[in-house]
Tab-separated table of C-alpha atoms (C1' of nucleotides) in Angstrom:
chain	number	residue	atom	x	y	z
A	1148	MET	CA	27.338	-19.623	41.958
A	1149	ASN	CA	28.713	-23.100	40.895
A	1150	ASN	CA	27.643	-25.569	43.170
A	1151	VAL	CA	28.849	-29.347	43.240
A	1152	ASN	CA	27.538	-30.087	46.876
A	1153	GLU	CA	26.001	-33.320	46.477
A	1154	ILE	CA	26.181	-34.442	49.930
A	1155	SER	CA	23.385	-33.078	51.786
A	1156	GLY	CA	25.646	-30.749	53.869
A	1157	ASP	CA	25.772	-27.086	53.523
A	1158	PRO	CA	22.570	-25.548	54.582
A	1159	ARG	CA	23.532	-22.189	52.770
A	1160	TRP	CA	22.914	-23.994	49.525
A	1161	LEU	CA	21.123	-26.509	47.804
A	1162	SER	CA	22.753	-29.244	46.024
A	1163	ASP	CA	22.553	-29.438	42.379
A	1164	ALA	CA	20.241	-32.599	42.532
A	1165	GLU	CA	18.018	-30.608	45.072
A	1166	ARG	CA	17.365	-27.668	42.835
A	1167	GLU	CA	17.237	-29.764	39.653
A	1168	ALA	CA	14.257	-31.947	41.384
A	1169	TRP	CA	12.668	-28.602	42.247
A	1170	LYS	CA	12.991	-26.809	38.838
A	1171	ALA	CA	11.666	-29.985	37.298
A	1172	LEU	CA	8.763	-30.112	39.471
A	1173	SER	CA	8.010	-26.334	38.599
A	1174	LEU	CA	8.415	-26.985	34.972
A	1175	MET	CA	6.147	-29.784	35.120
A	1176	GLN	CA	3.074	-28.544	36.810
A	1177	LEU	CA	3.221	-25.311	34.649
A	1178	GLN	CA	3.444	-27.445	31.599
A	1179	LEU	CA	0.889	-29.680	32.683
A	1180	THR	CA	-1.783	-27.386	33.392
A	1181	ALA	CA	-1.154	-25.279	30.240
A	1182	ARG	CA	-1.814	-28.893	28.532
A	1183	LEU	CA	-4.861	-29.672	30.436
A	1184	GLY	CA	-5.797	-26.124	29.600
A	1185	GLN	CA	-5.362	-26.388	25.807
A	1186	ALA	CA	-7.411	-29.983	25.962
A	1187	LEU	CA	-10.365	-28.379	27.435
A	1188	SER	CA	-10.388	-24.920	25.151
A	1189	GLY	CA	-12.655	-26.812	22.611
A	1190	SER	CA	-15.240	-27.035	25.933
A	1191	GLY	CA	-15.571	-23.524	26.685
A	1192	LEU	CA	-14.129	-24.046	30.089
A	1193	SER	CA	-10.994	-23.380	31.342
A	1194	TYR	CA	-8.832	-25.285	33.671
A	1195	GLN	CA	-9.683	-23.192	36.536
A	1196	ASP	CA	-13.553	-23.153	35.364
A	1197	TYR	CA	-13.171	-26.931	35.635
A	1198	THR	CA	-11.482	-26.805	38.829
A	1199	VAL	CA	-14.442	-24.967	40.194
A	1200	LEU	CA	-17.221	-27.048	38.449
A	1201	ALA	CA	-15.660	-30.359	39.764
A	1202	GLY	CA	-15.336	-28.978	42.965
A	1203	LEU	CA	-18.923	-28.535	43.158
A	1204	THR	CA	-20.169	-31.537	41.800
A	1205	ASP	CA	-18.404	-33.106	44.499
A	1206	ASP	CA	-21.160	-31.967	46.787
A	1207	PRO	CA	-24.320	-33.878	46.582
A	1208	ASP	CA	-25.997	-30.640	46.310
A	1209	GLY	CA	-23.519	-28.961	44.126
A	1210	ARG	CA	-22.707	-26.040	46.541
A	1211	MET	CA	-19.523	-24.948	48.281
A	1212	ARG	CA	-18.417	-22.239	50.668
A	1213	VAL	CA	-16.363	-19.332	49.309
A	1214	VAL	CA	-13.931	-20.012	52.130
A	1215	GLU	CA	-13.684	-23.786	51.478
A	1216	PHE	CA	-12.904	-22.841	47.765
A	1217	SER	CA	-10.060	-20.702	49.063
A	1218	ARG	CA	-8.705	-23.775	51.275
A	1219	GLN	CA	-9.127	-26.600	48.859
A	1220	LEU	CA	-7.663	-24.991	45.881
A	1221	GLY	CA	-5.128	-22.605	47.733
A	1222	TRP	CA	-6.478	-19.513	45.780
A	1223	GLU	CA	-6.841	-16.126	47.743
A	1224	LYS	CA	-10.317	-15.736	48.586
A	1225	SER	CA	-10.609	-12.616	46.016
A	1226	ARG	CA	-9.186	-14.557	43.390
A	1227	VAL	CA	-12.324	-17.134	44.247
A	1228	SER	CA	-14.603	-13.847	44.313
A	1229	HIS	CA	-13.357	-12.536	41.005
A	1230	HIS	CA	-13.443	-15.857	39.348
A	1231	VAL	CA	-17.041	-16.835	40.634
A	1232	SER	CA	-18.273	-13.294	39.428
A	1233	ARG	CA	-17.273	-14.304	36.044
A	1234	MET	CA	-18.661	-17.569	35.828
A	1235	ILE	CA	-22.051	-16.430	37.078
A	1236	GLU	CA	-22.403	-13.998	34.108
A	1237	ARG	CA	-21.719	-16.869	31.908
A	1238	GLY	CA	-24.537	-18.931	33.777
A	1239	LEU	CA	-22.307	-21.570	35.118
A	1240	VAL	CA	-22.954	-21.014	38.609
A	1241	THR	CA	-24.657	-18.793	41.108
A	1242	ARG	CA	-24.001	-17.316	44.415
A	1243	GLU	CA	-26.299	-17.831	47.451
A	1244	SER	CA	-26.204	-16.502	50.794
A	1245	CYS	CA	-25.429	-19.126	53.814
A	1246	PRO	CA	-28.414	-19.410	56.080
A	1247	THR	CA	-26.595	-20.602	59.383
A	1248	ASP	CA	-23.831	-18.057	58.908
A	1249	LYS	CA	-24.925	-14.718	57.407
A	1250	ARG	CA	-21.181	-13.844	56.653
A	1251	GLY	CA	-21.160	-16.351	54.497
A	1252	ALA	CA	-21.619	-17.132	50.637
A	1253	PHE	CA	-22.581	-20.527	48.723
A	1254	VAL	CA	-21.256	-21.025	45.238
A	1255	VAL	CA	-23.680	-23.180	43.540
A	1256	ILE	CA	-23.629	-25.129	40.309
A	1257	THR	CA	-26.739	-24.407	37.712
A	1258	ALA	CA	-27.626	-26.908	35.152
A	1259	GLU	CA	-25.778	-25.346	32.563
A	1260	GLY	CA	-22.577	-25.634	34.545
A	1261	ARG	CA	-23.529	-29.530	35.264
A	1262	ARG	CA	-23.865	-29.658	31.442
A	1263	ALA	CA	-20.614	-27.975	30.534
A	1264	ILE	CA	-18.456	-29.906	33.121
A	1265	GLU	CA	-20.329	-33.345	32.200
A	1266	ALA	CA	-19.297	-32.913	28.698
A	1267	ALA	CA	-16.000	-31.931	29.309
A	1268	ALA	CA	-15.036	-34.422	31.781
A	1269	PRO	CA	-14.504	-37.557	29.789
A	1270	GLY	CA	-11.962	-35.985	27.524
A	1271	HIS	CA	-10.557	-34.312	30.634
A	1272	VAL	CA	-9.894	-37.128	32.426
A	1273	ALA	CA	-8.341	-38.817	29.336
A	1274	THR	CA	-5.910	-35.787	28.984
A	1275	VAL	CA	-4.838	-36.366	32.849
A	1276	ARG	CA	-4.299	-39.885	32.480
A	1277	LYS	CA	-2.638	-39.304	29.209
A	1278	PHE	CA	-0.070	-36.661	30.119
A	1279	PHE	CA	0.101	-37.688	34.116
A	1280	ILE	CA	-0.945	-40.449	35.805
A	1281	ASP	CA	-1.004	-42.895	32.911
A	1282	LEU	CA	2.989	-42.557	33.066
A	1283	LEU	CA	3.305	-43.236	37.301
A	1284	ASP	CA	2.926	-46.463	38.615
A	1285	GLU	CA	1.348	-46.802	42.053
A	1286	SER	CA	4.175	-46.168	44.022
A	1287	GLN	CA	4.679	-42.706	42.422
A	1288	VAL	CA	1.382	-41.740	43.168
A	1289	GLU	CA	1.711	-42.648	46.706
A	1290	ALA	CA	5.195	-40.630	46.774
A	1291	ILE	CA	3.653	-37.709	45.385
A	1292	GLN	CA	0.552	-37.554	48.299
A	1293	GLU	CA	3.117	-38.458	51.080
A	1294	ILE	CA	5.599	-35.393	50.042
A	1295	ALA	CA	2.930	-33.211	49.387
A	1296	ASP	CA	1.076	-33.914	52.816
A	1297	THR	CA	4.180	-33.553	54.771
A	1298	VAL	CA	4.824	-30.027	52.842
A	1299	LEU	CA	1.352	-28.929	53.321
A	1300	THR	CA	1.257	-30.027	56.866
A	1301	ASN	CA	4.538	-28.071	57.579
A	1302	LEU	CA	3.113	-24.973	55.703
A	1303	LYS	CA	0.203	-24.838	57.873
A	1304	ALA	CA	2.129	-25.325	61.310
A	1305	ASN	CA	3.862	-22.469	60.058
A	1306	CYS	CA	1.407	-19.859	58.788
A	1307	ASP	CA	1.911	-17.498	61.252
A	1308	GLU	CA	5.498	-16.594	60.691
A	1309	ARG	CA	6.653	-14.232	58.268
B	22	MET	CA	-19.409	-38.495	40.532
B	23	ASN	CA	-18.883	-40.776	43.437
B	24	ASN	CA	-15.532	-42.641	42.724
B	25	VAL	CA	-14.558	-45.409	44.912
B	26	ASN	CA	-12.431	-46.839	41.917
B	27	GLU	CA	-9.480	-48.062	43.961
B	28	ILE	CA	-8.119	-50.766	41.532
B	29	SER	CA	-6.640	-48.993	38.701
B	30	GLY	CA	-8.926	-49.993	35.934
B	31	ASP	CA	-11.554	-47.800	34.335
B	32	PRO	CA	-9.693	-45.557	32.195
B	33	ARG	CA	-12.603	-42.851	32.198
B	34	TRP	CA	-12.399	-42.043	35.723
B	35	LEU	CA	-9.323	-41.570	38.167
B	36	SER	CA	-9.379	-43.169	41.387
B	37	ASP	CA	-9.772	-41.248	44.657
B	38	ALA	CA	-6.022	-41.938	45.386
B	39	GLU	CA	-4.703	-40.417	41.596
B	40	ARG	CA	-7.277	-37.581	41.955
B	41	GLU	CA	-6.365	-36.688	45.283
B	42	ALA	CA	-2.815	-36.982	44.877
B	43	TRP	CA	-3.129	-34.759	41.976
B	44	LYS	CA	-4.752	-32.039	44.023
B	45	ALA	CA	-2.100	-32.298	46.632
B	46	LEU	CA	0.279	-31.547	44.260
B	47	SER	CA	-1.059	-28.357	42.690
B	48	LEU	CA	-1.935	-27.007	46.004
B	49	MET	CA	1.523	-27.703	47.149
B	50	GLN	CA	2.988	-26.296	44.360
B	51	LEU	CA	0.612	-22.980	44.679
B	52	GLN	CA	1.149	-22.699	48.561
B	53	LEU	CA	4.798	-23.035	48.477
B	54	THR	CA	5.546	-20.591	45.582
B	55	ALA	CA	3.143	-18.078	47.578
B	56	ARG	CA	5.476	-19.070	50.665
B	57	LEU	CA	8.420	-18.291	48.712
B	58	GLY	CA	7.146	-14.971	47.493
B	59	GLN	CA	6.328	-13.583	50.427
B	60	ALA	CA	9.856	-14.522	51.824
B	61	LEU	CA	11.196	-12.312	49.793
B	62	SER	CA	8.965	-9.556	49.796
B	63	GLY	CA	11.539	-7.515	51.769
B	64	SER	CA	14.126	-7.839	49.257
B	65	GLY	CA	12.479	-6.174	46.351
B	66	LEU	CA	12.409	-9.305	44.284
B	67	SER	CA	9.332	-11.180	43.201
B	68	TYR	CA	9.524	-14.861	43.256
B	69	GLN	CA	9.686	-14.377	39.356
B	70	ASP	CA	12.338	-11.774	39.583
B	71	TYR	CA	14.526	-14.072	41.332
B	72	THR	CA	13.885	-17.042	39.193
B	73	VAL	CA	15.458	-14.797	36.189
B	74	LEU	CA	18.193	-13.520	37.959
B	75	ALA	CA	19.237	-17.203	39.147
B	76	GLY	CA	18.825	-17.986	35.591
B	77	LEU	CA	21.151	-15.401	34.356
B	78	THR	CA	23.929	-16.067	37.429
B	79	ASP	CA	24.000	-19.577	36.081
B	80	ASP	CA	25.687	-18.157	32.999
B	81	PRO	CA	29.536	-17.114	33.270
B	82	ASP	CA	28.659	-13.862	31.414
B	83	GLY	CA	25.316	-13.558	33.422
B	84	ARG	CA	23.239	-13.802	29.923
B	85	MET	CA	20.636	-15.981	28.529
B	86	ARG	CA	18.664	-16.025	25.543
B	87	VAL	CA	14.817	-15.150	25.848
B	88	VAL	CA	13.597	-18.340	23.822
B	89	GLU	CA	15.917	-20.208	26.506
B	90	PHE	CA	14.442	-18.891	29.490
B	91	SER	CA	10.950	-19.854	27.742
B	92	ARG	CA	11.978	-23.287	27.664
B	93	GLN	CA	13.601	-23.370	30.918
B	94	LEU	CA	10.815	-21.658	33.205
B	95	GLY	CA	7.964	-22.983	30.966
B	96	TRP	CA	7.263	-19.450	30.390
B	97	GLU	CA	5.169	-18.102	27.118
B	98	LYS	CA	7.822	-16.289	25.106
B	99	SER	CA	5.565	-12.897	25.389
B	100	ARG	CA	5.828	-13.325	29.043
B	101	VAL	CA	9.583	-13.454	29.247
B	102	SER	CA	9.374	-10.436	27.026
B	103	HIS	CA	7.101	-8.695	29.223
B	104	HIS	CA	8.864	-9.688	32.351
B	105	VAL	CA	12.012	-8.576	31.189
B	106	SER	CA	10.827	-5.238	30.147
B	107	ARG	CA	9.848	-4.757	33.583
B	108	MET	CA	12.972	-5.630	35.129
B	109	ILE	CA	14.956	-3.334	32.545
B	110	GLU	CA	12.978	-0.231	33.822
B	111	ARG	CA	13.970	-1.202	37.598
B	112	GLY	CA	17.664	-1.289	36.575
B	113	LEU	CA	17.920	-5.417	37.286
B	114	VAL	CA	18.776	-6.526	33.707
B	115	THR	CA	19.285	-5.433	30.187
B	116	ARG	CA	18.464	-6.676	26.549
B	117	GLU	CA	21.000	-7.122	23.951
B	118	SER	CA	21.129	-8.236	20.800
B	119	CYS	CA	22.560	-11.773	19.627
B	120	PRO	CA	25.245	-11.459	17.042
B	121	THR	CA	25.343	-14.844	15.458
B	122	ASP	CA	21.677	-14.970	15.101
B	123	LYS	CA	20.277	-11.559	14.456
B	124	ARG	CA	16.397	-12.514	15.152
B	125	GLY	CA	17.652	-13.419	18.971
B	126	ALA	CA	17.982	-11.150	22.134
B	127	PHE	CA	19.925	-11.798	25.315
B	128	VAL	CA	18.831	-10.851	28.557
B	129	VAL	CA	21.991	-9.729	30.857
B	130	ILE	CA	22.261	-9.197	34.291
B	131	THR	CA	23.087	-6.154	35.640
B	132	ALA	CA	25.690	-5.059	38.239
B	133	GLU	CA	22.235	-3.804	40.137
B	134	GLY	CA	20.810	-7.260	39.597
B	135	ARG	CA	23.519	-9.113	40.972
B	136	ARG	CA	23.686	-7.349	44.037
B	137	ALA	CA	19.923	-7.515	44.359
B	138	ILE	CA	20.184	-11.375	43.997
B	139	GLU	CA	23.110	-11.923	46.102
B	140	ALA	CA	21.397	-10.144	48.882
B	141	ALA	CA	18.407	-12.159	48.419
B	142	ALA	CA	19.749	-15.775	47.958
B	143	PRO	CA	20.675	-16.786	51.750
B	144	GLY	CA	17.376	-15.950	53.042
B	145	HIS	CA	15.666	-17.617	49.619
B	146	VAL	CA	17.683	-20.494	50.093
B	147	ALA	CA	16.674	-20.904	53.559
B	148	THR	CA	13.192	-20.797	52.937
B	149	VAL	CA	13.367	-23.308	50.141
B	150	ARG	CA	15.296	-25.739	52.823
B	151	LYS	CA	12.733	-24.957	55.383
B	152	PHE	CA	9.076	-25.365	53.624
B	153	PHE	CA	10.407	-28.250	50.971
B	154	ILE	CA	13.611	-29.960	50.842
B	155	ASP	CA	14.587	-30.172	54.521
B	156	LEU	CA	11.308	-32.206	54.873
B	157	LEU	CA	12.444	-34.588	52.166
B	158	ASP	CA	14.827	-37.453	52.244
B	159	GLU	CA	17.042	-38.120	49.455
B	160	SER	CA	14.750	-41.025	48.103
B	161	GLN	CA	12.107	-38.422	47.962
B	162	VAL	CA	14.117	-36.002	45.674
B	163	GLU	CA	15.005	-38.863	43.471
B	164	ALA	CA	11.264	-39.640	42.983
B	165	ILE	CA	10.429	-36.273	42.301
B	166	GLN	CA	13.198	-35.489	39.777
B	167	GLU	CA	12.108	-39.038	37.838
B	168	ILE	CA	8.546	-38.233	37.868
B	169	ALA	CA	8.881	-34.744	36.497
B	170	ASP	CA	11.319	-36.052	33.723
B	171	THR	CA	8.956	-38.726	32.594
B	172	VAL	CA	6.054	-36.678	32.479
B	173	LEU	CA	8.266	-33.768	30.853
B	174	THR	CA	9.759	-36.194	28.213
B	175	ASN	CA	6.233	-37.427	27.164
B	176	LEU	CA	5.052	-33.679	26.903
B	177	LYS	CA	7.527	-33.039	24.835
B	178	ALA	CA	7.047	-36.273	22.498
B	179	ASN	CA	3.452	-35.311	22.153
B	180	CYS	CA	3.940	-31.299	21.713
B	181	ASP	CA	2.464	-31.276	18.307
B	182	GLU	CA	-0.877	-32.959	18.902
B	183	ARG	CA	-4.206	-31.057	19.858
C	1312	DT	C1'	-12.020	-7.632	66.871
C	1313	DA	C1'	-11.762	-11.155	63.917
C	1314	DA	C1'	-13.812	-13.775	60.073
C	1315	DG	C1'	-16.123	-14.526	55.431
C	1316	DA	C1'	-16.965	-12.092	51.507
C	1317	DT	C1'	-16.525	-8.002	47.779
C	1318	DT	C1'	-14.842	-4.629	45.316
C	1319	DG	C1'	-11.176	-1.735	42.561
C	1320	DA	C1'	-6.733	-0.572	41.639
C	1321	DG	C1'	-2.484	-2.186	39.472
C	1322	DT	C1'	0.267	-5.834	38.257
C	1323	DT	C1'	1.112	-9.947	35.946
C	1324	DG	C1'	-0.083	-13.398	32.228
C	1325	DT	C1'	-2.234	-14.677	27.726
C	1326	DC	C1'	-3.825	-14.755	22.998
C	1327	DA	C1'	-3.188	-13.062	18.591
C	1328	DA	C1'	-0.993	-10.101	15.396
C	1329	DT	C1'	3.263	-8.335	13.867
C	1330	DC	C1'	8.578	-7.904	12.557
C	1331	DT	C1'	12.807	-9.272	11.514
C	1332	DT	C1'	15.713	-12.759	10.245
C	1333	DG	C1'	16.740	-17.654	8.912
D	1291	DC	C1'	7.455	-20.269	5.628
D	1292	DA	C1'	9.317	-21.074	10.144
D	1293	DA	C1'	11.592	-19.355	14.365
D	1294	DG	C1'	13.184	-15.556	17.726
D	1295	DA	C1'	11.220	-11.638	19.774
D	1296	DT	C1'	8.116	-7.776	20.864
D	1297	DT	C1'	3.477	-5.624	21.014
D	1298	DG	C1'	-1.097	-3.896	22.501
D	1299	DA	C1'	-5.442	-5.441	23.960
D	1300	DC	C1'	-7.394	-8.207	26.701
D	1301	DA	C1'	-8.153	-11.767	31.021
D	1302	DA	C1'	-6.463	-13.674	35.272
D	1303	DC	C1'	-4.431	-12.433	39.747
D	1304	DT	C1'	-2.989	-9.849	43.885
D	1305	DC	C1'	-3.066	-6.492	47.437
D	1306	DA	C1'	-5.174	-3.589	50.357
D	1307	DA	C1'	-9.425	-1.194	52.001
D	1308	DT	C1'	-14.093	-2.010	52.993
D	1309	DC	C1'	-18.558	-4.235	54.263
D	1310	DT	C1'	-21.203	-7.353	57.101
D	1311	DT	C1'	-21.934	-10.466	60.873
D	1312	DA	C1'	-19.898	-13.675	64.400
DNA sequence: TAAGATTGAGTTGTCAATCTTG
DNA sequence: CAAGATTGACAACTCAATCTTA
């Protein structure tokens, strides 16, 4: 499996540069989120908790549909459901039924949830800056956005195929 | 928590562009690996299995130290150990002790493991191309590599701090 | 019938404790 | 004591099945 296919070419393989880039990106993502989680550990919130609460505070009423979380975070809907259940037990959020669509459910942040994320936010932001954002220039942030948008659009366009 | 901080500035927050870029990247990574996993499902290998076997085939003898996997993949060493145990049960790899460092252990690919990854590889590569690599130009692949290298170097430099 | 959501069972991953060797 | 590795208990996630409403 030696591959020194530097020039775009052979569709059966990836070039070394392509493989390395993908590996490096995966490793970065894993280590970065691990680090963000560590940094949060003192606050009593996991990185996942933080993500959910941050999503809720984006809404003026502090509420979001389960299905919307599923889309925004890329979590299986059952994952959202399970995680919300655990957060409810800890008093960070509640569940409310949706008046307009009776199948639906809202996740709503509680006062305690708000306190928790407000306490954690400054430190978390500092960590994201220190280990990610502040290391990049504007053009790199743009590049990430463009790449991700391209890939996500393509994924959505082919969500039917096996 | 409204933030319309477009101009670099305030270290207490992230700009919208910065937040969006990070969210998009996380979403991309999640959906991409989910898709790669789906595409592999017919082969009897999970994406994680594939990753391990691919690492092993990089070595001429098809062997790699557990600790090296831990570093390369960014997996907890216990995760490597557990996953290898499961792969052993399925006959894809074996464990061997290291002669030079008696604490160490090698993971070694079996003939069956080799068959499995060789069968899965063409399809997997095609999927990585279709949903990722072929959507990007050379400069974007480069950009990813640079960003990831920068971030990973910085993480390594600060691995001691809490 | 499909879409939103939950549930339970099984799988995978983490964390702390332990064992062995450097 | 530190480094490599494993183990077991627990937490988080996935997948399929189910329930309810559109």
